[in-house]
Amino acid sequence: MKVLLIGAGGREHAIATALLKSKSVSKIYLVPGNGAELASDKLESVALSQSNFPELVKFAVDNSVDLVVPGPEQPLVDGIESWFRKVGISVFGPSARAAHLEGSKAFSKEFMMRHGIPTAAFKTFTDFEKAVEYVRNVQTPIVIKASGLAAGKGVVLPNSVTESEEYLKEIIVDKIFGDAGLEVVIEERLEGEEVSVLAFSDGHTVVAMPPAQDHKRAYNGDQGPNTGGMGAYAPTPIMTDNMLKQVHKSVLQATVDGMRKDGVPFVGVLYAGLMLTKTGIKVLEFNCRFGDPETQVILPLLDDSCDLAEIFLACAESRLDSVSVKFKSEFACTVVAASNGYPGSYQKGKEITLVSSYPSNVHVFQAGTKLIDGILKTDGGRVFSVTAVSPTLESAIATAYENMRLASFEGMQFRTDIGHRALSYKKTQLTYKSAGVDVDAGNALVEKIKPFVRATKRSGTDSELGGFGGLFDLAAAGYTDGVLVSGTDGVGTKLKIAQEIGCHTTIGIDLVAMNVNDVLVQGAEPLFFLDYFATGGLDVDVAADVIKGIARGCEIAGCALVGGETSEMPGMYASGDYDLAGFVVGAVDRKKILPTLDRIVEGDVLVGVASSGIHSNGYSLVRHIVENLGVSYDSPPPFKSVHKTLGEALLEPTRIYVKEVLPVAKSGLIKSMAHITGGGFTENVPRALPKEFGVIIDARTFEFLDVFRWLKKVGNISNAEFARTFNCGIGLVLVVAKENVADVIRLLKENGEKKVYEIGKIVKAVNGERK
């Protein structure tokens, strides 16, 4: 196999070194290459420009190249893959459209938001004045990024509004990055440890490589200007196995699946730059190729039984699952030697002295080097790197530095603390917090939500938090012969939309509604409520917003929030995810328990009480429809709505019917009720009837909401499927004697209900089959 490897850095030398181990590789052409051909007669530098695609294709065809491996991002973004695909040569790398993941930060962020991949909150701007207005009003620290490729220099972390405005002017107005700055991304500044996880992908299968941590700053202690990278080590102990599994599922596989669903399969190396924040793992950026210096530290860890050339070819041919990809159970450390002055100005042409041979576990990868008259000389900022592989991280670091000191050139500089964060981490005493559970944050949350909880106080309880259990006095609530009615429920995947758009203030109302409406149909008054909030990492502000919504729901329902459980479970939930469950207890006088099935007769009327929208069921289908359409939750609603965005419109909270309906239930005028939740009309109305009866519902008698018209049309959903999935505009159905319908509607309206409909009637089942 002949391979054309494009690039001239240490990354490309590391790739070439790994490819040389393949028995099937006979020649590796390096374009434009460096002094690395000294390492093997199979390596040959070719003096062609890596941006001259026609000349590269001609060379590849003339020399019978079988596989092309682009190293840098620019050729990939510029579409080099299609040039070789057209002449039948396999390319290990994404198409230009897929490389947009790295080529446009705005595209990348919008893609992540659309597919639920955890990342920092962000806004994109093309207008300088609007961007300035935003940074003047934003309340949290920010990061400003030029959307396009800016040679690694397009990211700034301003420390003041003035700095932000200066950076925005330089990028948008002065165009210091050219077209790369036509659009900027302004996102929240995340705090935590940075980790890089690279993965092989064939467009379907994803295989992660060992997580690495690089060192961008020029000087020890992470001081000085940013560079391309002064060293790295892998695997990092900062990322646990459970974290890596989470990244594989929620980031890597989710990205590859999302790209394929968008019609743009991703082939090659997917590089995820991650931040391990206190609230979970979030994506900082995606790259569409091997990183530098991560490649130099990862590929030496590839197991000797694996063939990198075959892995590359398998990815290009969409059969990655047919080859073995394994890594050694060892550690590697890479230290970069740079020219004096780097990353600023520096001199070239300094003679490099390397020893004639190195131990088998040590590799020297050349980057900014050039062979002049048989002498190896410096030709760049980062000149070469030394990588050592060893059973322990400590010995890998020591061996790398021991061999680095055997090499020299005038002005050579390198950091002497590569791996320091891992070493410090390993010495840190373990705590519950370091394992991902922050007890102090939990305590802070309790204090923050106490005022919300107190607002739900009612007769029978004191609504104070902190005890082991919540008390309720039935006698104080006026019940002497009451029957307790309980219910439990969640919110379903409506939560995903709340998490994707960062709106958590109303989802708690949904939780309460789903529970209290269920006990209401038994004729019961909701008395007290408990919640369960589970998350991978507790964000106090997010949790407080959710519980504030729960408290608001309890106020609407007239029940007390007497307690709950906040469960922080790192490894169980993805970054930024949380789940909710609720539990309600109500009471009803024994003689007024519903339903009274023996009272239901043919001809009884169905009275429908309007819903506010989708409520909390059918959201897996809703999200599927939105995903297939490729629309953003930030876009305006494509149907009539009081909300500004589609996401906000879809989060319209579920109605709570207690105050409007309970007085009517206590009057004895209602025979039965059905809460229209999961299963829609088809599944829920029959639950409120004797087996010998069915119903006829006339859909023309009530308002079919605009959101349902839109979903039905764009989702191409049949009438039957729609009726068994959604509430269609009716959230509660009452069974009422025909002679009592007028009184029931009047009482409902007196209690504040605005939209009540007579929607159908009770009929006898035909041949034992309900209608």
mmCIF file of C-alpha atoms in Angstrom, residues 203-507:
data_model
loop_
_atom_site.group_PDB
_atom_site.id
_atom_site.type_symbol
_atom_site.label_atom_id
_atom_site.label_comp_id
_atom_site.label_asym_id
_atom_site.label_seq_id
_atom_site.Cartn_x
_atom_site.Cartn_y
_atom_site.Cartn_z
ATOM 1 C CA GLY A 203 -19.596 7.455 9.736
ATOM 2 C CA HIS A 204 -21.365 4.853 11.887
ATOM 3 C CA THR A 205 -18.968 3.204 14.326
ATOM 4 C CA VAL A 206 -16.911 5.225 16.800
ATOM 5 C CA VAL A 207 -13.805 3.979 18.615
ATOM 6 C CA ALA A 208 -12.316 6.317 21.209
ATOM 7 C CA MET A 209 -8.603 6.697 21.804
ATOM 8 C CA PRO A 210 -7.057 7.224 25.274
ATOM 9 C CA PRO A 211 -8.018 10.635 26.735
ATOM 10 C CA ALA A 212 -5.141 13.108 26.614
ATOM 11 C CA GLN A 213 -4.326 16.421 28.225
ATOM 12 C CA ASP A 214 -2.111 18.897 26.408
ATOM 13 C CA HIS A 215 -0.293 21.992 27.654
ATOM 14 C CA LYS A 216 -0.961 25.082 25.562
ATOM 15 C CA ARG A 217 0.916 27.750 27.501
ATOM 16 C CA ALA A 218 4.544 28.389 26.618
ATOM 17 C CA TYR A 219 6.005 28.293 30.116
ATOM 18 C CA ASN A 220 5.918 26.207 33.264
ATOM 19 C CA GLY A 221 2.926 26.504 35.551
ATOM 20 C CA ASP A 222 0.683 27.171 32.545
ATOM 21 C CA GLN A 223 2.056 30.667 32.211
ATOM 22 C CA GLY A 224 2.861 32.776 29.159
ATOM 23 C CA PRO A 225 1.236 32.995 25.733
ATOM 24 C CA ASN A 226 -0.777 30.241 24.096
ATOM 25 C CA THR A 227 1.056 27.973 21.681
ATOM 26 C CA GLY A 228 0.166 25.103 19.413
ATOM 27 C CA GLY A 229 1.001 22.831 22.326
ATOM 28 C CA MET A 230 4.169 22.301 24.362
ATOM 29 C CA GLY A 231 3.489 18.726 25.390
ATOM 30 C CA ALA A 232 0.862 16.208 26.372
ATOM 31 C CA TYR A 233 0.315 12.968 28.222
ATOM 32 C CA ALA A 234 -2.181 10.105 27.993
ATOM 33 C CA PRO A 235 -4.251 8.556 29.309
ATOM 34 C CA THR A 236 -5.186 11.215 31.839
ATOM 35 C CA PRO A 237 -6.383 9.943 35.228
ATOM 36 C CA ILE A 238 -8.536 13.059 35.469
ATOM 37 C CA MET A 239 -11.033 11.338 33.152
ATOM 38 C CA THR A 240 -12.404 8.157 34.696
ATOM 39 C CA ASP A 241 -13.639 5.113 32.776
ATOM 40 C CA ASN A 242 -17.234 6.092 33.537
ATOM 41 C CA MET A 243 -16.599 9.589 32.215
ATOM 42 C CA LEU A 244 -15.106 8.148 29.037
ATOM 43 C CA LYS A 245 -18.164 5.929 28.550
ATOM 44 C CA GLN A 246 -20.347 8.995 28.983
ATOM 45 C CA VAL A 247 -18.274 10.932 26.439
ATOM 46 C CA HIS A 248 -18.459 8.032 24.001
ATOM 47 C CA LYS A 249 -22.259 7.925 24.203
ATOM 48 C CA SER A 250 -23.244 11.563 24.701
ATOM 49 C CA VAL A 251 -20.542 13.283 22.649
ATOM 50 C CA LEU A 252 -18.707 11.060 20.167
ATOM 51 C CA GLN A 253 -21.455 8.652 19.081
ATOM 52 C CA ALA A 254 -24.087 11.390 19.361
ATOM 53 C CA THR A 255 -22.025 13.578 17.015
ATOM 54 C CA VAL A 256 -21.399 10.891 14.429
ATOM 55 C CA ASP A 257 -25.061 9.846 14.539
ATOM 56 C CA GLY A 258 -26.162 13.476 14.267
ATOM 57 C CA MET A 259 -23.922 14.157 11.279
ATOM 58 C CA ARG A 260 -25.214 11.067 9.512
ATOM 59 C CA LYS A 261 -28.842 12.023 10.222
ATOM 60 C CA ASP A 262 -28.070 15.454 8.793
ATOM 61 C CA GLY A 263 -26.900 13.769 5.602
ATOM 62 C CA VAL A 264 -23.207 14.480 6.228
ATOM 63 C CA PRO A 265 -21.444 11.293 7.427
ATOM 64 C CA PHE A 266 -18.256 11.976 9.370
ATOM 65 C CA VAL A 267 -15.235 9.843 8.411
ATOM 66 C CA GLY A 268 -11.787 10.229 9.938
ATOM 67 C CA VAL A 269 -10.704 11.446 13.358
ATOM 68 C CA LEU A 270 -13.254 13.261 15.488
ATOM 69 C CA TYR A 271 -11.429 15.354 18.086
ATOM 70 C CA ALA A 272 -13.527 16.520 21.032
ATOM 71 C CA GLY A 273 -12.022 19.237 23.202
ATOM 72 C CA LEU A 274 -13.813 18.875 26.536
ATOM 73 C CA MET A 275 -14.153 20.750 29.803
ATOM 74 C CA LEU A 276 -14.846 18.751 32.958
ATOM 75 C CA THR A 277 -17.052 21.259 34.766
ATOM 76 C CA LYS A 278 -18.706 20.906 38.156
ATOM 77 C CA THR A 279 -22.011 20.346 36.372
ATOM 78 C CA GLY A 280 -20.659 17.729 33.978
ATOM 79 C CA ILE A 281 -18.667 17.262 30.798
ATOM 80 C CA LYS A 282 -19.154 19.871 28.088
ATOM 81 C CA VAL A 283 -17.706 20.228 24.596
ATOM 82 C CA LEU A 284 -15.447 23.224 24.025
ATOM 83 C CA GLU A 285 -14.779 22.506 20.366
ATOM 84 C CA PHE A 286 -14.603 19.854 17.684
ATOM 85 C CA ASN A 287 -11.668 19.281 15.380
ATOM 86 C CA CYS A 288 -11.889 17.162 12.254
ATOM 87 C CA ARG A 289 -8.382 15.649 12.405
ATOM 88 C CA PHE A 290 -5.625 14.418 14.708
ATOM 89 C CA GLY A 291 -4.428 16.983 17.231
ATOM 90 C CA ASP A 292 -0.854 18.156 17.668
ATOM 91 C CA PRO A 293 0.759 17.194 20.094
ATOM 92 C CA GLU A 294 -1.994 14.708 21.109
ATOM 93 C CA THR A 295 -1.156 12.464 18.132
ATOM 94 C CA GLN A 296 2.443 12.119 19.292
ATOM 95 C CA VAL A 297 1.287 10.842 22.673
ATOM 96 C CA ILE A 298 -1.672 8.674 21.558
ATOM 97 C CA LEU A 299 -0.415 6.706 18.541
ATOM 98 C CA PRO A 300 2.591 5.220 20.405
ATOM 99 C CA LEU A 301 -0.006 3.662 22.727
ATOM 100 C CA LEU A 302 -1.702 1.803 19.845
ATOM 101 C CA ASP A 303 -1.385 -1.903 20.527
ATOM 102 C CA ASP A 304 1.279 -3.698 18.492
ATOM 103 C CA SER A 305 -1.369 -6.107 17.197
ATOM 104 C CA CYS A 306 -3.170 -3.271 15.431
ATOM 105 C CA ASP A 307 -2.482 -2.012 11.926
ATOM 106 C CA LEU A 308 -3.020 1.758 11.604
ATOM 107 C CA ALA A 309 -3.124 1.621 7.807
ATOM 108 C CA GLU A 310 -5.911 -0.964 7.964
ATOM 109 C CA ILE A 311 -7.771 1.161 10.536
ATOM 110 C CA PHE A 312 -7.549 4.201 8.258
ATOM 111 C CA LEU A 313 -8.713 2.198 5.236
ATOM 112 C CA ALA A 314 -11.546 0.592 7.219
ATOM 113 C CA CYS A 315 -12.793 4.044 8.228
ATOM 114 C CA ALA A 316 -12.659 5.264 4.629
ATOM 115 C CA GLU A 317 -14.581 2.162 3.507
ATOM 116 C CA SER A 318 -17.227 2.320 6.299
ATOM 117 C CA ARG A 319 -16.183 -0.931 7.974
ATOM 118 C CA LEU A 320 -14.384 0.145 11.127
ATOM 119 C CA ASP A 321 -16.101 -2.622 13.088
ATOM 120 C CA SER A 322 -14.220 -5.191 10.967
ATOM 121 C CA VAL A 323 -10.750 -4.299 12.286
ATOM 122 C CA SER A 324 -9.112 -4.440 15.687
ATOM 123 C CA VAL A 325 -8.499 -1.174 17.527
ATOM 124 C CA LYS A 326 -6.829 -1.618 20.909
ATOM 125 C CA PHE A 327 -4.453 0.428 23.039
ATOM 126 C CA LYS A 328 -1.728 -0.564 25.478
ATOM 127 C CA SER A 329 -2.396 -0.440 29.215
ATOM 128 C CA GLU A 330 0.488 2.006 29.582
ATOM 129 C CA PHE A 331 1.123 5.740 29.748
ATOM 130 C CA ALA A 332 2.847 8.109 27.362
ATOM 131 C CA CYS A 333 4.314 11.585 27.781
ATOM 132 C CA THR A 334 5.332 13.958 24.993
ATOM 133 C CA VAL A 335 7.603 16.988 25.498
ATOM 134 C CA VAL A 336 8.010 19.555 22.707
ATOM 135 C CA ALA A 337 11.300 21.322 21.984
ATOM 136 C CA ALA A 338 10.731 24.819 20.565
ATOM 137 C CA SER A 339 12.846 27.570 19.053
ATOM 138 C CA ASN A 340 13.864 30.461 21.289
ATOM 139 C CA GLY A 341 11.169 33.139 21.084
ATOM 140 C CA TYR A 342 8.329 30.801 20.113
ATOM 141 C CA PRO A 343 5.374 31.453 19.838
ATOM 142 C CA GLY A 344 6.665 34.890 18.831
ATOM 143 C CA SER A 345 9.467 35.528 16.345
ATOM 144 C CA TYR A 346 12.368 33.090 16.211
ATOM 145 C CA GLN A 347 15.389 32.243 14.074
ATOM 146 C CA LYS A 348 15.655 29.215 11.788
ATOM 147 C CA GLY A 349 18.594 27.194 10.543
ATOM 148 C CA LYS A 350 20.023 26.078 13.889
ATOM 149 C CA GLU A 351 21.815 22.730 13.688
ATOM 150 C CA ILE A 352 20.043 19.972 15.621
ATOM 151 C CA THR A 353 21.914 17.283 17.517
ATOM 152 C CA LEU A 354 20.079 14.008 18.143
ATOM 153 C CA VAL A 355 21.531 10.749 19.449
ATOM 154 C CA SER A 356 21.939 7.974 16.913
ATOM 155 C CA SER A 357 19.461 5.626 18.607
ATOM 156 C CA TYR A 358 16.854 5.691 21.322
ATOM 157 C CA PRO A 359 15.304 2.995 23.502
ATOM 158 C CA SER A 360 12.373 1.127 21.937
ATOM 159 C CA ASN A 361 9.915 2.938 24.206
ATOM 160 C CA VAL A 362 11.149 6.391 23.160
ATOM 161 C CA HIS A 363 10.201 8.205 19.941
ATOM 162 C CA VAL A 364 11.484 11.473 18.502
ATOM 163 C CA PHE A 365 8.982 13.137 16.182
ATOM 164 C CA GLN A 366 10.286 15.906 13.973
ATOM 165 C CA ALA A 367 8.173 18.972 13.186
ATOM 166 C CA GLY A 368 9.928 22.224 12.262
ATOM 167 C CA THR A 369 13.000 20.556 10.784
ATOM 168 C CA LYS A 370 14.708 20.601 7.410
ATOM 169 C CA LEU A 371 17.517 18.565 5.936
ATOM 170 C CA ILE A 372 20.076 20.927 4.379
ATOM 171 C CA ASP A 373 23.187 19.344 2.781
ATOM 172 C CA GLY A 374 22.738 16.279 4.952
ATOM 173 C CA ILE A 375 22.495 18.330 8.176
ATOM 174 C CA LEU A 376 19.256 18.475 10.192
ATOM 175 C CA LYS A 377 18.362 22.070 11.023
ATOM 176 C CA THR A 378 15.503 23.965 12.674
ATOM 177 C CA ASP A 379 12.781 25.261 10.337
ATOM 178 C CA GLY A 380 9.891 26.188 12.612
ATOM 179 C CA GLY A 381 8.675 27.192 16.058
ATOM 180 C CA ARG A 382 8.004 23.722 17.384
ATOM 181 C CA VAL A 383 11.039 21.782 16.230
ATOM 182 C CA PHE A 384 10.632 18.228 17.528
ATOM 183 C CA SER A 385 9.102 16.283 20.386
ATOM 184 C CA VAL A 386 10.201 13.369 22.524
ATOM 185 C CA THR A 387 7.636 10.765 23.527
ATOM 186 C CA ALA A 388 8.194 8.025 26.101
ATOM 187 C CA VAL A 389 5.900 5.061 26.833
ATOM 188 C CA SER A 390 6.032 3.379 30.241
ATOM 189 C CA PRO A 391 3.894 1.332 32.662
ATOM 190 C CA THR A 392 3.377 4.391 34.905
ATOM 191 C CA LEU A 393 2.794 8.035 34.168
ATOM 192 C CA GLU A 394 5.641 9.061 36.481
ATOM 193 C CA SER A 395 8.165 6.897 34.644
ATOM 194 C CA ALA A 396 6.862 8.007 31.238
ATOM 195 C CA ILE A 397 7.409 11.643 32.217
ATOM 196 C CA ALA A 398 10.872 10.947 33.640
ATOM 197 C CA THR A 399 11.970 8.972 30.571
ATOM 198 C CA ALA A 400 10.718 11.639 28.168
ATOM 199 C CA TYR A 401 12.733 14.344 29.947
ATOM 200 C CA GLU A 402 15.801 12.133 30.275
ATOM 201 C CA ASN A 403 15.896 11.667 26.497
ATOM 202 C CA MET A 404 14.936 15.265 25.737
ATOM 203 C CA ARG A 405 18.095 16.387 27.499
ATOM 204 C CA LEU A 406 20.173 14.247 25.136
ATOM 205 C CA ALA A 407 19.116 16.425 22.188
ATOM 206 C CA SER A 408 20.076 20.026 21.562
ATOM 207 C CA PHE A 409 20.142 23.035 19.257
ATOM 208 C CA GLU A 410 20.981 26.645 19.906
ATOM 209 C CA GLY A 411 18.171 28.373 21.817
ATOM 210 C CA MET A 412 16.234 25.175 22.482
ATOM 211 C CA GLN A 413 13.436 25.656 25.047
ATOM 212 C CA PHE A 414 10.929 23.256 26.544
ATOM 213 C CA ARG A 415 8.623 23.075 29.503
ATOM 214 C CA THR A 416 9.786 20.948 32.415
ATOM 215 C CA ASP A 417 6.368 20.310 33.990
ATOM 216 C CA ILE A 418 4.403 18.348 31.395
ATOM 217 C CA GLY A 419 1.904 16.188 33.266
ATOM 218 C CA HIS A 420 1.963 18.336 36.412
ATOM 219 C CA ARG A 421 -1.820 18.494 36.674
ATOM 220 C CA ALA A 422 -2.127 14.721 36.597
ATOM 221 C CA LEU A 423 0.574 14.323 39.229
ATOM 222 C CA SER A 424 -1.139 16.864 41.453
ATOM 223 C CA TYR A 425 -4.479 15.176 40.904
ATOM 224 C CA LYS A 426 -3.099 11.788 41.907
ATOM 225 C CA LYS A 427 -1.741 13.283 45.151
ATOM 226 C CA THR A 428 -5.008 15.003 46.017
ATOM 227 C CA GLN A 429 -6.928 13.427 48.874
ATOM 228 C CA LEU A 430 -10.162 11.932 47.658
ATOM 229 C CA THR A 431 -13.392 13.518 48.837
ATOM 230 C CA TYR A 432 -17.058 12.985 48.072
ATOM 231 C CA LYS A 433 -16.881 16.219 46.084
ATOM 232 C CA SER A 434 -13.938 15.004 43.996
ATOM 233 C CA ALA A 435 -16.020 11.927 43.170
ATOM 234 C CA GLY A 436 -18.660 14.246 41.739
ATOM 235 C CA VAL A 437 -21.024 14.752 44.669
ATOM 236 C CA ASP A 438 -21.017 18.227 46.187
ATOM 237 C CA VAL A 439 -22.694 18.131 49.608
ATOM 238 C CA ASP A 440 -22.146 21.860 50.088
ATOM 239 C CA ALA A 441 -23.947 22.563 46.828
ATOM 240 C CA GLY A 442 -26.824 20.423 48.057
ATOM 241 C CA ASN A 443 -27.012 22.411 51.272
ATOM 242 C CA ALA A 444 -26.878 25.665 49.332
ATOM 243 C CA LEU A 445 -29.771 24.463 47.191
ATOM 244 C CA VAL A 446 -31.893 23.714 50.272
ATOM 245 C CA GLU A 447 -31.359 27.234 51.569
ATOM 246 C CA LYS A 448 -32.139 28.725 48.186
ATOM 247 C CA ILE A 449 -35.461 26.916 47.778
ATOM 248 C CA LYS A 450 -36.809 27.352 51.310
ATOM 249 C CA PRO A 451 -38.705 30.582 50.448
ATOM 250 C CA PHE A 452 -40.390 28.839 47.505
ATOM 251 C CA VAL A 453 -41.418 25.939 49.708
ATOM 252 C CA ARG A 454 -42.823 28.215 52.441
ATOM 253 C CA ALA A 455 -45.053 29.850 49.831
ATOM 254 C CA THR A 456 -46.902 26.515 49.436
ATOM 255 C CA LYS A 457 -47.920 26.340 53.104
ATOM 256 C CA ARG A 458 -51.539 25.305 53.696
ATOM 257 C CA SER A 459 -53.670 23.950 56.525
ATOM 258 C CA GLY A 460 -52.292 20.624 57.707
ATOM 259 C CA THR A 461 -48.585 21.317 57.226
ATOM 260 C CA ASP A 462 -45.856 23.805 58.089
ATOM 261 C CA SER A 463 -43.962 23.408 54.736
ATOM 262 C CA GLU A 464 -40.525 23.529 56.349
ATOM 263 C CA LEU A 465 -37.577 21.583 54.951
ATOM 264 C CA GLY A 466 -34.849 19.798 56.863
ATOM 265 C CA GLY A 467 -36.580 16.924 58.657
ATOM 266 C CA PHE A 468 -36.429 13.245 57.790
ATOM 267 C CA GLY A 469 -40.061 13.224 56.755
ATOM 268 C CA GLY A 470 -42.924 15.568 55.983
ATOM 269 C CA LEU A 471 -45.957 15.690 58.279
ATOM 270 C CA PHE A 472 -49.556 16.355 57.318
ATOM 271 C CA ASP A 473 -52.517 16.754 59.697
ATOM 272 C CA LEU A 474 -55.661 15.431 57.982
ATOM 273 C CA ALA A 475 -57.930 16.747 60.725
ATOM 274 C CA ALA A 476 -56.554 20.257 60.314
ATOM 275 C CA ALA A 477 -57.374 19.987 56.613
ATOM 276 C CA GLY A 478 -61.004 19.215 57.474
ATOM 277 C CA TYR A 479 -61.110 15.462 56.807
ATOM 278 C CA THR A 480 -62.834 13.157 59.314
ATOM 279 C CA ASP A 481 -63.803 10.278 57.032
ATOM 280 C CA GLY A 482 -61.372 10.876 54.202
ATOM 281 C CA VAL A 483 -59.729 8.379 51.877
ATOM 282 C CA LEU A 484 -56.140 9.022 50.829
ATOM 283 C CA VAL A 485 -55.388 9.013 47.099
ATOM 284 C CA SER A 486 -51.802 8.877 45.862
ATOM 285 C CA GLY A 487 -50.158 9.342 42.513
ATOM 286 C CA THR A 488 -46.670 9.423 41.025
ATOM 287 C CA ASP A 489 -45.429 10.549 37.620
ATOM 288 C CA GLY A 490 -42.644 12.273 35.731
ATOM 289 C CA VAL A 491 -42.338 14.686 32.836
ATOM 290 C CA GLY A 492 -40.806 12.496 30.134
ATOM 291 C CA THR A 493 -38.597 13.777 27.348
ATOM 292 C CA LYS A 494 -40.036 17.267 27.514
ATOM 293 C CA LEU A 495 -37.104 17.602 29.903
ATOM 294 C CA LYS A 496 -34.702 17.304 26.964
ATOM 295 C CA ILE A 497 -36.046 20.455 25.343
ATOM 296 C CA ALA A 498 -35.811 22.353 28.640
ATOM 297 C CA GLN A 499 -32.200 21.235 28.997
ATOM 298 C CA GLU A 500 -31.313 21.979 25.377
ATOM 299 C CA ILE A 501 -32.580 25.569 25.469
ATOM 300 C CA GLY A 502 -31.580 26.189 29.098
ATOM 301 C CA CYS A 503 -35.097 27.033 30.283
ATOM 302 C CA HIS A 504 -35.869 25.309 33.581
ATOM 303 C CA THR A 505 -38.457 27.553 35.237
ATOM 304 C CA THR A 506 -41.679 25.897 34.028
ATOM 305 C CA ILE A 507 -40.830 22.198 33.857
#
